[in-house]
Short mmCIF file of C-alpha atoms in Angstrom, two decimals:
data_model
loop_
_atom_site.label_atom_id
_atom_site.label_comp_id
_atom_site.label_asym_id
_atom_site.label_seq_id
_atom_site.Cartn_x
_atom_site.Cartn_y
_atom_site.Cartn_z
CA UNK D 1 -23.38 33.18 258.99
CA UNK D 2 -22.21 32.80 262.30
CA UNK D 3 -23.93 36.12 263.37
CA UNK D 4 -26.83 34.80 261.73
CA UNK D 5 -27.06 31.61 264.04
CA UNK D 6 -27.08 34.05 267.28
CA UNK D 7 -29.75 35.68 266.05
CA UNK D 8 -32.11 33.28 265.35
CA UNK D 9 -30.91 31.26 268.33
CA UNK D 10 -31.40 33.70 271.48
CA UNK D 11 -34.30 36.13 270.55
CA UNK D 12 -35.00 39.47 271.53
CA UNK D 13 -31.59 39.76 273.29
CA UNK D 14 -30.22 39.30 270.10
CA UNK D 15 -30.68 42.57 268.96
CA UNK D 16 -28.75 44.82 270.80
CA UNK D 17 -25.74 42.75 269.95
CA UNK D 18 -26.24 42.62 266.41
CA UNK D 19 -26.39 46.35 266.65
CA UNK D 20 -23.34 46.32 269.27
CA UNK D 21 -21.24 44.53 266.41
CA UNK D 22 -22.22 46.36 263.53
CA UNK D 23 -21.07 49.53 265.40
CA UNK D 24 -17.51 48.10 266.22
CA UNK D 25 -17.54 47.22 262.67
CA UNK D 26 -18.27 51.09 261.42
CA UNK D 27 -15.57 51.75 264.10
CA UNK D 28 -13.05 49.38 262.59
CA UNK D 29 -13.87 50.35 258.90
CA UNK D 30 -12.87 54.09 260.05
CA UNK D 31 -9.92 53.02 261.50
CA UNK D 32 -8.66 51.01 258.62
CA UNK D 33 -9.37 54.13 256.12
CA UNK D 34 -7.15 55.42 258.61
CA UNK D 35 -4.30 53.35 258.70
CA UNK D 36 -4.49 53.57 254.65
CA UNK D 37 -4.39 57.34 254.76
CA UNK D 38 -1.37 56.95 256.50
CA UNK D 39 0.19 54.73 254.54
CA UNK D 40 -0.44 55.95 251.42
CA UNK D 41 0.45 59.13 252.67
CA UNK D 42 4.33 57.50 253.63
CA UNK D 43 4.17 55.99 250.37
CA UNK D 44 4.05 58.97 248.71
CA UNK D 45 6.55 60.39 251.28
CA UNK D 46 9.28 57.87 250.36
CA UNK D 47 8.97 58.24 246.78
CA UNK D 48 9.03 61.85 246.19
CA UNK D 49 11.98 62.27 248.88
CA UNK D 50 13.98 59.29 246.55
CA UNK D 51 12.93 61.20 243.25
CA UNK D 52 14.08 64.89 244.79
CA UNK D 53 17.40 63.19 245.59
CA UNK D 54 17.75 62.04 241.90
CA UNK D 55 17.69 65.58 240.31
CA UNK D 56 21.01 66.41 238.05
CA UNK D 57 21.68 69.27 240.63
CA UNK D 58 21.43 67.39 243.74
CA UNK D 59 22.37 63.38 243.30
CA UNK D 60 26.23 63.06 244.27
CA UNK D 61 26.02 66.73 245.25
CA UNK D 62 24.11 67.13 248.35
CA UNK D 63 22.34 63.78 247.94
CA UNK D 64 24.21 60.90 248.55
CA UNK D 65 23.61 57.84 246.12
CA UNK D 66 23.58 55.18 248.71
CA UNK D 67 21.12 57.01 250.83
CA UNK D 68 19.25 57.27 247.29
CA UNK D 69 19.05 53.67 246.43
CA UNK D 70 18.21 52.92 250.12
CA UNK D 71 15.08 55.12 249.80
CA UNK D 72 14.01 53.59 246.41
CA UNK D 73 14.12 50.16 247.83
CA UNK D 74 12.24 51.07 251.27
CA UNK D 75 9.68 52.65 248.59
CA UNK D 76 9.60 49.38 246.84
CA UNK D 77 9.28 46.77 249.75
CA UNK D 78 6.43 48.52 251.20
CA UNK D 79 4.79 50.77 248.69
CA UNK D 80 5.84 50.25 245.10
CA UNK D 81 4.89 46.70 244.12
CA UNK D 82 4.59 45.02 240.54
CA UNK D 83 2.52 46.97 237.86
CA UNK D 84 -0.97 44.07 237.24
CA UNK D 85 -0.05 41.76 235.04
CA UNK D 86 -2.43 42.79 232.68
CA UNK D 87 -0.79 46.16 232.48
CA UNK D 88 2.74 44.06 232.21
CA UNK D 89 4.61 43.91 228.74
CA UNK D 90 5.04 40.40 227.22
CA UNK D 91 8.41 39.61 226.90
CA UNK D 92 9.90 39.46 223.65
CA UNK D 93 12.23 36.45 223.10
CA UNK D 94 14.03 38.33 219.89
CA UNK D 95 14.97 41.80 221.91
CA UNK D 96 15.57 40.30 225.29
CA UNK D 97 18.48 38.35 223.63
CA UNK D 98 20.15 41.37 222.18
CA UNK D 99 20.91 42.27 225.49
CA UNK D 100 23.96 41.28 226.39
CA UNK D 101 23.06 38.25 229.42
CA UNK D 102 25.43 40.24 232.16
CA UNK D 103 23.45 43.99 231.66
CA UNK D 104 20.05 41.77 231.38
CA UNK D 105 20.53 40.26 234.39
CA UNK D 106 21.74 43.34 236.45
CA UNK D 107 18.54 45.09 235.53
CA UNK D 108 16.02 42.51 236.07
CA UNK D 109 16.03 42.26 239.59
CA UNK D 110 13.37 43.68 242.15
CA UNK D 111 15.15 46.63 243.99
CA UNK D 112 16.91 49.54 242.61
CA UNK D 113 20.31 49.91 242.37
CA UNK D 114 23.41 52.78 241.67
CA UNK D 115 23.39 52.26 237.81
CA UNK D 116 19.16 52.42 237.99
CA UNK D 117 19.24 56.21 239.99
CA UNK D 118 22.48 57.48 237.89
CA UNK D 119 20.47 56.47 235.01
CA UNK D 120 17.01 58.34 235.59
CA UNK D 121 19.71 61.35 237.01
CA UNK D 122 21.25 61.64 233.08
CA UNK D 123 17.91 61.30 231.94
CA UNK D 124 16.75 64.34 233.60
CA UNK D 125 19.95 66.14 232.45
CA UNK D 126 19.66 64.86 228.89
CA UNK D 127 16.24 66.52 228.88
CA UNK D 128 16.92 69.29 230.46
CA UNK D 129 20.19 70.31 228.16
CA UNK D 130 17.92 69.99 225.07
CA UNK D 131 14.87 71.81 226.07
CA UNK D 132 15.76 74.55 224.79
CA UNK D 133 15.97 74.20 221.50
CA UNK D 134 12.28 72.84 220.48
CA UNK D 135 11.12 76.31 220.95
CA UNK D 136 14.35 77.34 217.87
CA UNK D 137 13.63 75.23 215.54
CA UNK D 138 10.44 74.79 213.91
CA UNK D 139 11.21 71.03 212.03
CA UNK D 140 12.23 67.69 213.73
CA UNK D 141 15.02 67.92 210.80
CA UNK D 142 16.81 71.24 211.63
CA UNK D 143 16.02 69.98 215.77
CA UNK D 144 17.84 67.03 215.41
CA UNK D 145 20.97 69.13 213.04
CA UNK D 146 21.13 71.29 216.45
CA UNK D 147 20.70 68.59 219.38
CA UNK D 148 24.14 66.82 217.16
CA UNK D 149 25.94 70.20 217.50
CA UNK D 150 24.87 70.66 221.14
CA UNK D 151 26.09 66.83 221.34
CA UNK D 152 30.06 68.20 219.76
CA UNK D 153 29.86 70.74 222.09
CA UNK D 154 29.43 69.20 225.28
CA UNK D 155 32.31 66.63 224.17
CA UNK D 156 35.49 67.32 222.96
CA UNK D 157 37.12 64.99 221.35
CA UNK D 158 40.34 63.64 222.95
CA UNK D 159 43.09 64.80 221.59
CA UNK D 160 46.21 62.38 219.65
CA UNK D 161 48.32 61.07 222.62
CA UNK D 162 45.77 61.53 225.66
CA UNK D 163 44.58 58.71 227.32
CA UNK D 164 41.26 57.29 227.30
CA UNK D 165 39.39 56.04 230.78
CA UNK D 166 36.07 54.47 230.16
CA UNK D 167 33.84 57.08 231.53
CA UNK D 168 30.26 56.61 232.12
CA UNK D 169 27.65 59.26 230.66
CA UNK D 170 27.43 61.33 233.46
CA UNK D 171 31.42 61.55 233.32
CA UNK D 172 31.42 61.94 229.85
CA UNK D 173 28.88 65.21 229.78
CA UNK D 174 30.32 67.12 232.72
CA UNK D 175 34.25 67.08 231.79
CA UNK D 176 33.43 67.33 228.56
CA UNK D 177 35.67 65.26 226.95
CA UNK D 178 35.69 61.85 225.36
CA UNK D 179 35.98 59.73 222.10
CA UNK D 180 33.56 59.70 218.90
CA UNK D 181 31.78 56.67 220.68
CA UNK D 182 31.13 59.36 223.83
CA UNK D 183 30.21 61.92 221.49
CA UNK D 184 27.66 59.75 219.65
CA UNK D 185 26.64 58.17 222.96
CA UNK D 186 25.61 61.83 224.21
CA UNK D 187 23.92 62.71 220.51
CA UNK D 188 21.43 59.38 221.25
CA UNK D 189 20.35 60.39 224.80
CA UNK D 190 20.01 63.61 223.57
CA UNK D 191 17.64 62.42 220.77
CA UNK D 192 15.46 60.35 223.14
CA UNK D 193 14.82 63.02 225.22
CA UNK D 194 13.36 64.34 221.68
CA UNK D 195 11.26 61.19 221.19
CA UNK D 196 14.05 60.37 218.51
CA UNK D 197 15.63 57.13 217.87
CA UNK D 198 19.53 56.72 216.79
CA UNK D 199 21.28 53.89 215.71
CA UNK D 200 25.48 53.30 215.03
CA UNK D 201 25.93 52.86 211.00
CA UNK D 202 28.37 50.35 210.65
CA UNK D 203 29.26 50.67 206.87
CA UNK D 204 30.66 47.73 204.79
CA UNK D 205 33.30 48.50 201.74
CA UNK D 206 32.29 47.84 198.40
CA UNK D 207 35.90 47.10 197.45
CA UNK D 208 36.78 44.46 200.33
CA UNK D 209 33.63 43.34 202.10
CA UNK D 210 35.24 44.45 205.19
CA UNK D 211 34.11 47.02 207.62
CA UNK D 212 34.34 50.59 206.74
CA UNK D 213 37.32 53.00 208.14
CA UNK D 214 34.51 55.07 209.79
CA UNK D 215 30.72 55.06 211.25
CA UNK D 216 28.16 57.11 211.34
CA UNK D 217 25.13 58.03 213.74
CA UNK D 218 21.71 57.76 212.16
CA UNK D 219 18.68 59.90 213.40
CA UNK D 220 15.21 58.37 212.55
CA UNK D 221 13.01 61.20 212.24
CA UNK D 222 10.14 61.92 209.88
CA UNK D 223 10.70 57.72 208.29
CA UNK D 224 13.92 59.37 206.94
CA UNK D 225 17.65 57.81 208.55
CA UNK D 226 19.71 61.70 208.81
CA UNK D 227 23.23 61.04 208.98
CA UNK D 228 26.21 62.55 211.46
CA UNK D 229 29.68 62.16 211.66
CA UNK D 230 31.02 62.06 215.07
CA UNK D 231 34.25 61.85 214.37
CA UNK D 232 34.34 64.51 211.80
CA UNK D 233 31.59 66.13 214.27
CA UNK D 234 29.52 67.49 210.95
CA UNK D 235 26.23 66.19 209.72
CA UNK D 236 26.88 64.62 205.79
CA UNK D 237 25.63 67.67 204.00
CA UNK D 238 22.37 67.50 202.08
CA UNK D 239 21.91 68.89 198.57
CA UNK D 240 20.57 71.96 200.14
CA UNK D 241 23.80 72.56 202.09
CA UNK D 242 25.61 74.60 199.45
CA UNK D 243 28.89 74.64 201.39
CA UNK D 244 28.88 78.06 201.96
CA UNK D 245 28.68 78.66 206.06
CA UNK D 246 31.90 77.03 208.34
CA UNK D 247 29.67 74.20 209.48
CA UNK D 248 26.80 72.02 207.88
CA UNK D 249 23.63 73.20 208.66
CA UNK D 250 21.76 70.35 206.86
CA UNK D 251 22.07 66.59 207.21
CA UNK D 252 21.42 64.89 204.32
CA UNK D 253 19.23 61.14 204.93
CA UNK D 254 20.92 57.95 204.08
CA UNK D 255 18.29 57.85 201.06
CA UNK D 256 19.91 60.89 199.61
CA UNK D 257 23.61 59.62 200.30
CA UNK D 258 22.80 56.60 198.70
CA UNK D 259 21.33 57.95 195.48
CA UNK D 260 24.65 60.78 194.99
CA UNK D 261 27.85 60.24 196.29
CA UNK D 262 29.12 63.01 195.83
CA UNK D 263 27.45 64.42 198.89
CA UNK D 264 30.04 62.35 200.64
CA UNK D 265 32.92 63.93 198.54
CA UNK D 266 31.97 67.26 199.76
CA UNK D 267 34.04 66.33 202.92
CA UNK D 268 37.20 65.67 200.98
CA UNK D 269 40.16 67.28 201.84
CA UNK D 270 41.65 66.94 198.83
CA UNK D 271 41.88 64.88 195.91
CA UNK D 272 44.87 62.89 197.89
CA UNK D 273 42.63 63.00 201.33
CA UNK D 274 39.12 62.14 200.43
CA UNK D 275 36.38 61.37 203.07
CA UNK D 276 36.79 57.56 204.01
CA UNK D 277 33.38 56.57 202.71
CA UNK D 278 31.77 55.72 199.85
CA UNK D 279 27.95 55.65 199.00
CA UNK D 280 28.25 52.21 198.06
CA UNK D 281 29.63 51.21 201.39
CA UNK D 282 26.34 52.02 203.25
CA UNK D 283 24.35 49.82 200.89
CA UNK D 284 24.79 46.78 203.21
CA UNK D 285 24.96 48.84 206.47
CA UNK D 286 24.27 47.71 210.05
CA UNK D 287 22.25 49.36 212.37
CA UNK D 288 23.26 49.02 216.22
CA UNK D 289 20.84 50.92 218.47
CA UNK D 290 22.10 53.31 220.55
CA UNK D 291 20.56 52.20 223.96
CA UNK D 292 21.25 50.68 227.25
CA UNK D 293 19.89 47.73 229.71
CA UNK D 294 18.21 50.01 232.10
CA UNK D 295 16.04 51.76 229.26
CA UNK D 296 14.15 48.01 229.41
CA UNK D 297 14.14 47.17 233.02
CA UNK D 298 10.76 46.51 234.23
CA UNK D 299 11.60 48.17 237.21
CA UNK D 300 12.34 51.46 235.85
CA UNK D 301 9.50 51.02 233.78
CA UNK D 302 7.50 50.70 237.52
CA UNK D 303 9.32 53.85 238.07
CA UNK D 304 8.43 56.06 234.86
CA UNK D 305 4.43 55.10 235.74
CA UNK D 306 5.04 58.17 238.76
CA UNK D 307 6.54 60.64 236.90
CA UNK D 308 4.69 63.15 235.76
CA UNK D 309 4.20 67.01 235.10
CA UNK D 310 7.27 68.73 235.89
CA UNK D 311 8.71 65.06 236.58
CA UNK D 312 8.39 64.10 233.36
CA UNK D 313 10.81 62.00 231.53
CA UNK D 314 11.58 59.47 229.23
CA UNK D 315 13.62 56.55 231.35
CA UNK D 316 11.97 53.53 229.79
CA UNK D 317 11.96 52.55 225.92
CA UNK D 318 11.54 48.74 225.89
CA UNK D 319 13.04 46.93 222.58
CA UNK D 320 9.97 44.87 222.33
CA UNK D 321 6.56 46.02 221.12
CA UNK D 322 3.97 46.54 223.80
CA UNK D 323 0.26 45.19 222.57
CA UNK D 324 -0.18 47.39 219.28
CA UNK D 325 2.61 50.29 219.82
CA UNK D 326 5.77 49.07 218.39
CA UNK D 327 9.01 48.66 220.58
CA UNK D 328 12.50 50.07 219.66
CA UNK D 329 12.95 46.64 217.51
CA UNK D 330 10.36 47.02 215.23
CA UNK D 331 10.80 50.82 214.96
CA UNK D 332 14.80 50.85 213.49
CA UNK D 333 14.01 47.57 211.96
CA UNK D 334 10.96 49.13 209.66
CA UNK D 335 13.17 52.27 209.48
CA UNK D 336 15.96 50.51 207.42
CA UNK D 337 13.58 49.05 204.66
CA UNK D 338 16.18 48.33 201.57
CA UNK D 339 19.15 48.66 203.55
CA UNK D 340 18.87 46.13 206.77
CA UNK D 341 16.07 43.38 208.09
CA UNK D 342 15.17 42.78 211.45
CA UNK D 343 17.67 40.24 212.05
CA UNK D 344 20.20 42.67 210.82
CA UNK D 345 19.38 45.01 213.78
CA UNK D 346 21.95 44.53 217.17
CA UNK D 347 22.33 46.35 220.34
CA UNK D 348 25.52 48.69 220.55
CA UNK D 349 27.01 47.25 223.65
CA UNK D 350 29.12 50.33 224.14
CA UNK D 351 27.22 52.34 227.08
CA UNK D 352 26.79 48.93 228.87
CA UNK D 353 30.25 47.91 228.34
CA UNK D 354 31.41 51.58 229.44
CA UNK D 355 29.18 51.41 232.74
CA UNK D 356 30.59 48.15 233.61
CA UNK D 357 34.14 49.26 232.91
CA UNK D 358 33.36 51.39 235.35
CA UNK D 359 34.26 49.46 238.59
CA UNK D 360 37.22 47.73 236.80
CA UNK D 361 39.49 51.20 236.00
CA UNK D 362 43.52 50.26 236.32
CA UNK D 363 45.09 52.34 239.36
CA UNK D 364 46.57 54.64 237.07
CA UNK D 365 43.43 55.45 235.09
CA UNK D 366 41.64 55.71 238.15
CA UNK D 367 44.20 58.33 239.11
CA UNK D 368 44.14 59.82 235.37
CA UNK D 369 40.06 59.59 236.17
CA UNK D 370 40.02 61.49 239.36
CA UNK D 371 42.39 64.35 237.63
CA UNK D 372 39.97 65.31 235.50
CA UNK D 373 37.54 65.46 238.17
CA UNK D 374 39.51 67.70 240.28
CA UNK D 375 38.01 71.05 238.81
CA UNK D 376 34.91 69.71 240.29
CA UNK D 377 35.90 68.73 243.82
CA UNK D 378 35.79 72.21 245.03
CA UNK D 379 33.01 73.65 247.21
CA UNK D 380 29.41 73.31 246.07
#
């Protein structure tokens, strides 16, 4: 308008102005594509430099985490802003609370954090470690038989006497030893890297109404619940599994178990040792879902929209559903039909608790902690 008013106000000498100013404007406009370039270029400077630094073989190695974080959160305060709201999940009231209030607030904040690049680090070494053996096996059944095996072999149970330091899953996967929990904690991420969920079978005996003596792991896959021993480190054989080879090769699914025990009594030791379980003990079962905090962070969820081709990985599974495609919730919850109800479904707190535990190690597990790291210490 205001050009407008000069115009009309003064004329022929108008003109060349009006042209004058449109010029500077062209001028301007190619500047500011310019600047934009040039930012956008940084942008994508800062985040691929943070995301190189994450890989398994570099983070903690010849990147170090601090300077990790601190490129992440430069990333963030001038490039990597909120996803649109539209885009945006809606929270759901019913997941959110499973999360214990501690992890939930530690991974809702805005910037990054140690726990949020360790995390997409395992993830990338999760998927990595199992890669191999899609191109084996030709069902998700016999996959997920050999992803549990891969799962006993990478940790070793620790032995009667030993003691036990809460490692996190990075710790866990490159000494190669921990409890059943680390074991099954490994089998989930495993699994997820497969686009398979997992859930901790808490049993309930028949006889006393109390828990169990032992768990299980359950792997959703095909609308079936397979079932793995830990502890034992053995799937629970399946009628096919004829008990012929040294190890199980075929899990049997918590339908199966539940219409024959004696698929369970194949693990006896003996009439005076038998397996602790009954299939009558898994007909009230509890599901706990093998998962963590920073799996529904919204700001690893900002991070997962970059990664792509040979980037690609799973590092966000929200427990809520997301418009029509159902969250982690609704997917072990419709998984259990018969056994457990939505309401029936918790978190398993262990890998939070674990990462927490973390930065509160006694002196002399901390000492314990960095013995079994010294086979590592040496040069890279």
């Amino acid at each position: 308008m205001f050009l407008g008013l000069i115009a009309n106000g003064c004329g022929k000498s108008a003109a060349p102005r009006a042209v004058s100013k449109g010029t500077g404007s062209a001028s301007a406009g190619r500047q500011n594509t310019g600047t934009t370039s040039a930012s956008s270029q940084r942008c994508q400077t800062l985040l691929s430099s943070a995301l190189e630094m994450l890989r398994p073989e570099k983070l903690g190695i010849s990147a170090e985490p601090k300077a990790a974080v601190d490129t992440l959160n430069n990333w963030v305060r001038d490039c990597g802003k909120t996803l649109p709201a539209d885009n945006a999940p809606v929270a759901d009231p019913a997941a959110d609370k499973l999360i214990p209030a501690a992890a939930r607030a530690a991974a809702g904040g805005e910037l990054y954090d140690r726990q949020d690049i360790e995390h997409v680090r395992n993830c990338w070494l999760f998927k990595a470690a199992r890669s191999g053996l899609a191109r084996q096996h030709d069902s998700a059944a016999s996959r997920t038989v050999a992803i549990f095996e891969l799962a006993c072999r990478i940790v070793a149970l620790t032995g009667k006497g030993e003691p036990t330091v809460p490692q996190n899953l990075y710790d866990i996967a490159v000494i190669g030893k921990g409890t059943a929990e680390d074991r099954a904690w490994v089998f989930g991420e495993l699994l997820r890297q497969a686009g398979i969920d997992a859930v901790i079978l808490r049993p309930t005996s028949a006889k006393s109404g109390a828990a169990a003596p032992r768990w299980l792991v359950g792997a959703l896959v095909d609308k079936q619940i397979y079932l793995f021993d830990p502890t034992l480190g053995w799937p629970i054989p399946s009628p096919e599994d004829k008990g012929t080879t040294a190890a199980v090769e075929s899990a049997a699914t918590l339908t199966q178990v539940l219409a024959d025990d004696k698929l369970l009594r194949k693990l006896d030791v003996s009439a005076d040792k038998p397996y602790p379980m009954h299939s009558a003990d898994l007909k009230s079962a509890k599901a706990e879902i093998i998962t963590s905090s920073r799996y529904s962070s919204p700001r690893i969820r900002r991070l997962e929209s970059f990664l792509s081709g040979d980037r690609s990985v799973t590092i966000y599974v929200p427990l809520g559903d997301i418009g029509s495609r159902p969250g982690l919730l609704s997917r072990v919850a419709n998984a259990g039909a018969g056994v457990w109800k939505k309401e029936d479904v918790a978190i398993w707190d262990y890998p939070d608790r674990q990462t927490a535990a973390i930065d509160h190690v006694e002196p002399k597990m901390e000492q314990y902690r960095n013995y079994l790291w010294l086979p590592f210490q040496g040069p890279v």
